Amino acid sequence: MRVAEELQKWMAHFDWPASAQDRNFEILLGLLALALLAGLAFRKITTSFLTLRALALAPTLSRRVSDWVKSADYSENEVWGADGAGEGWVMLRKEAIDRLASFFRVHYAKSIAWGNEIRESFSDLRFTDANRVPFPFMRAMREKFSLCSVVTESNGPRLCDLDGNWSLDVSGSYGLNLAGFDRYKEWMEKGLKQVSDLGPVLGPLHPIVFENISILKTISKLDEVSFHMSGTEAVMAAVRLARFNTRRKLIVCFSGAYHGWWDGVQPGLGSERTISDCLTLKDLHPASLEVLRRRTREIAAVLINPVQSFHPNLPPPSDTILLTSGVRKTEDSTSSYAQWLRKLREVCTASGIPLIFDEVFSGFRLAPGGAQEYFGVQADMVVYGKSVAGGMPIGVVCGKKELMRRFDPEHPMRIAYVIGTFSAHPVVMGAMNEFLKWLGQPETLDLYVEAKRRCEQWVCSTNERLSELSLPVRVMNFATIWTVLFKEPGRYNWLLQYYLRANGVTLSWVGTGRCMSSMDFTTDDYRELQTKLVDAAQSMKRDGWWLNEEQQPGREGTMRSRLIWEIAKSVVQVPKPLASFYTEIMQRKKDDHHASHSNLVNQFFHLLSSSTFIFCYFFIFFNFTLAIFLSMAALFVRQFGHAILEPPCHDKEKALLGFNTRNKTIIVAGYFLIPVVQVARLWGYDSLNAESFSSILPTVAQQWFLLTLAAVLGRVLYLNWAHNFRTSMIWFVKLITDPITDIFAYHNSVEKMMRLPPSSRSEATH
Ligand code: PMP
C-alpha cells in the first residue's frame, strides 16, 4: 500500500489531469511488472546458457547417434585388413586367427560346448559377450571363437575352468575381489556359521546387524545406514531419499560416471529413456560448479563416482571402444581430482546441496575408509557395494539423519517407500561382519600399502620390459586397478584380450580396459603376469597386428581415413546398388594397381601425372590450350612409366580386369599423329616458322581434346555393347577418379624410394 501511495505522490509532481494520473499509474505498474518479467527471463536465459556450457554433450549425443548407426560387419575379405595392411600381412593374420581359434577349440572344448548349450537361454551371457569386441569385428570373431568362462574352483588369484586349465584372474570379479578369493571363502563360511541357527529369517533382525551398522557408521562418519541387495538398488535408494528430503527433483551426475544399470542415472548410451531430472555435467570443470551455485533450489543431490575411470569425463575404457588406440586415455589425476572434490564439497555446503559419493566400485579398493578417507572429503551420503559384504550380494547407503528419513515429520502421509525383502539378510550380514572386522584390524592397513606397492612395482618393471622389446603396449595403475594402453595406432588392439586368454589370463568383460589385482597377488604372481602379458604382446606383434611405419607406410593416415569413411557409411546409409558400384570401382583400382603399378618410379610418375591432371581439371576453364598441353605431358610421363619401367603384363591385366590395355598404345600413337600432321601441313605450305607454329597450338589442343573425348566415349559405348551399361560406367568413373586415388595410393612413393639402397633404386618395386 505504502509503495502505491509513494508512487501516487511521485506522479502528483507531474501536472497531469487526475484521470491521466490514474492511467499513468497503471502504465507504471505495468512497466514494473514487465521489468520484473524481463529480469526473470534474463535470469532463466543466463542459467540456461551456463548450464549449456557445463553440460556434457557426449551422453545425449551418443544416444542420439546410436539410433542412426547401423550395424555393419566387416566381410571375410575386409576383417583382417581393416587398417589397410597389405595382402601378405592379411594372410599372416588369417593364419594367426585360425591358429588361436584351434588352440581354444582344443584346450577349452568343454567350456565352449557348455557356453554353446546355454548362450541362447542366458541373456546376461549374450550381453557380456557382445561387449568384448568393437562391433564391426563381432560377426567374424563369433564365427571363429565362441568362448565362455566356466570356472569351478579358485585358489589364490587363480581360477580353474571346466577343462581343468588354471588361469591368473585379473578380472576382479566386477570389483568385488579386493582381498583375494581365499579370504572371501573364509568370511562367507564363518559368516554363515554366525547366522546358521537363524536361517533365512527376514523382517526380524539378527543381533549381528547392530555391530555392522556401528562399524559402517564409523567408517562413513555418517549417522544412519540402510541395506539393499546391489549397488544399483542402493544408488536408487540414495537418490530417492535425497529427492524426498530436499523436496527437489534434479540430480547432478558427471560425464563418464557409471552408477549401475538404473536408467534414472544413465543419461547416455545404454538407456533408451530421455531423462529430464538428471543433469550430466562435465567433470573437473569450473562451469559445473557455477551451475550448482545457480540452480541450488532445483538440485536434490550431486552424485559422484570418485575416480570413475582412468580419465575424467570418459566411461570405463572397455575393449569395445578400441576402434583406434587413441580412444583409451589415462590421466594421473589423483591430486587434481582431490582438489576438485574439495571444491565440489565447498560449493555443495554453501548451496545446501547434498553430496553423494557412489563408492560401489572404488570404495574399499582405495583405503579402509573408502574414497572419503583417500581423498580427505566428507560426503553427506555414501553408497557402498561389491566387497563390503565379504563376498555376498550387497548395496549399502550411509547418510546424514536428515537425508535418510523416509517419513515427513510434519506430513505423516508423505513417505518415501524404500525397502526391500532382502534388506539385512542374515547370511549377507554374517559375511559382512567378517569383512568389516577384518577391515578394522591394524594389519589390514599394511595389506593395502603392500598391495599398492607391489602393483606399482609391477607396472614399472612391466613397462621397462615392454619398452626394451619395442612393444607398443604399456600398463598404468591407480592403486590396484590397472589398464593397458596402446602406444601405436592400431585397429586390432582389442585382440590382445584373446592372446592373454590363450596365455592363461582371465579378464572381465571389459577386456584389457580395466583390470584389478587382488591383495593376494604375490611378487611371483606378478612376475608370472608380466611374462604372460609380454608373451601375448610379442605374439601379437609377430602375427602382424601392430605394423610400424616401415612395414605399412602411411599407416596412421590410412587407418584414420578408413575409419572416418566407415563411420560415415554406417551413419549415412548408402543405397545398396551405389555401394556395390563403389566397391567394384575400388576393386578395379586395386586390381589395376596389382597388375601394373608396383614399380616405385612408375608410382612416382603416376603421382606427378595425377597431380597435373587434377590441376588441369580446373585449369582447363582458364587456359584451354595450356591445360591440354600439360595434360598431354602428364599422359606421356604416365605412359612412359608403364611402357618402359613396368611394361604392362597384358595377360595379368586380362585376368584381373577382364580386359587389357593393349589398345591404349593406338590412342597414344593417335595423339602423336595430330601435331605431326599439323606440322607437316605447315611444311607443305612452306610456312614453318615460330609464329605459324605457335598459331597451330590451339588447333592441336582442340584435336587432342576431341580425340580424348572420342576415345573415352568410344570405350564407354564399346563396353556398353560388349558388356552392359554398368560395366561401362565403372570404367568411366574409375578413369576420371584415378588421379585422385593415385595420389592417396602413391603419395609416399618418393619416401619409399629414398629408403632403398641407391643401387636398387632403378629397379625399385615394392
Ligand atoms: N555404482 C558404481 C560406481 C559401480 O561401479 C557399480 C557396478 N559396477 C554400481 C554402482 C552398480 O552396482 P551393482 O552392479 O551391484 O548393481
PDB file of C-alpha atoms and ligand atoms in Angstrom, residues 174 229-233 235 258-261 305 358-362 386 394 514, ligand 1:
ATOM      1  CA  TYR A 174      33.403 -56.883 -11.199  1.00  0.00           C
ATOM      2  CA  MET A 229      20.814 -56.065  -2.488  1.00  0.00           C
ATOM      3  CA  SER A 230      23.010 -54.430  -5.098  1.00  0.00           C
ATOM      4  CA  GLY A 231      24.905 -51.249  -5.843  1.00  0.00           C
ATOM      5  CA  THR A 232      22.244 -50.208  -8.342  1.00  0.00           C
ATOM      6  CA  GLU A 233      19.489 -50.609  -5.778  1.00  0.00           C
ATOM      7  CA  VAL A 235      22.032 -45.788  -5.686  1.00  0.00           C
ATOM      8  CA  TYR A 258      28.596 -45.229 -14.045  1.00  0.00           C
ATOM      9  CA  HIS A 259      26.099 -45.625 -11.243  1.00  0.00           C
ATOM     10  CA  GLY A 260      24.602 -49.023 -12.004  1.00  0.00           C
ATOM     11  CA  TRP A 261      22.010 -50.071 -14.529  1.00  0.00           C
ATOM     12  CA  ASN A 305      31.696 -41.695  -8.609  1.00  0.00           C
ATOM     13  CA  ASP A 358      28.913 -43.617  -5.104  1.00  0.00           C
ATOM     14  CA  GLU A 359      31.759 -45.735  -3.771  1.00  0.00           C
ATOM     15  CA  VAL A 360      30.363 -49.016  -5.023  1.00  0.00           C
ATOM     16  CA  PHE A 361      33.404 -49.604  -7.209  1.00  0.00           C
ATOM     17  CA  SER A 362      36.208 -47.569  -5.735  1.00  0.00           C
ATOM     18  CA  LYS A 386      30.715 -55.106  -4.044  1.00  0.00           C
ATOM     19  CA  ILE A 394      25.060 -56.091  -1.291  1.00  0.00           C
ATOM     20  CA  ARG A 514      40.023 -52.246 -16.562  1.00  0.00           C
TER      21      ARG A 514
HETATM   22  N1  PMP B   1      27.978 -47.733  -8.926  1.00  0.00           N
HETATM   23  C1  PMP B   1      29.204 -47.985  -9.370  1.00  0.00           C
HETATM   24  C2  PMP B   1      30.256 -46.920  -9.250  1.00  0.00           C
HETATM   25  C3  PMP B   1      29.526 -49.220  -9.907  1.00  0.00           C
HETATM   26  O1  PMP B   1      30.756 -49.440 -10.361  1.00  0.00           O
HETATM   27  C4  PMP B   1      28.517 -50.206  -9.969  1.00  0.00           C
HETATM   28  C5  PMP B   1      28.801 -51.575 -10.549  1.00  0.00           C
HETATM   29  N2  PMP B   1      29.903 -51.726 -11.309  1.00  0.00           N
HETATM   30  C6  PMP B   1      27.252 -49.903  -9.493  1.00  0.00           C
HETATM   31  C7  PMP B   1      27.011 -48.656  -8.977  1.00  0.00           C
HETATM   32  C8  PMP B   1      26.153 -50.919  -9.562  1.00  0.00           C
HETATM   33  O2  PMP B   1      26.381 -51.963  -8.674  1.00  0.00           O
HETATM   34  P1  PMP B   1      25.695 -53.378  -8.900  1.00  0.00           P
HETATM   35  O3  PMP B   1      26.298 -53.980 -10.076  1.00  0.00           O
HETATM   36  O4  PMP B   1      25.985 -54.130  -7.628  1.00  0.00           O
HETATM   37  O5  PMP B   1      24.242 -53.133  -9.076  1.00  0.00           O
END
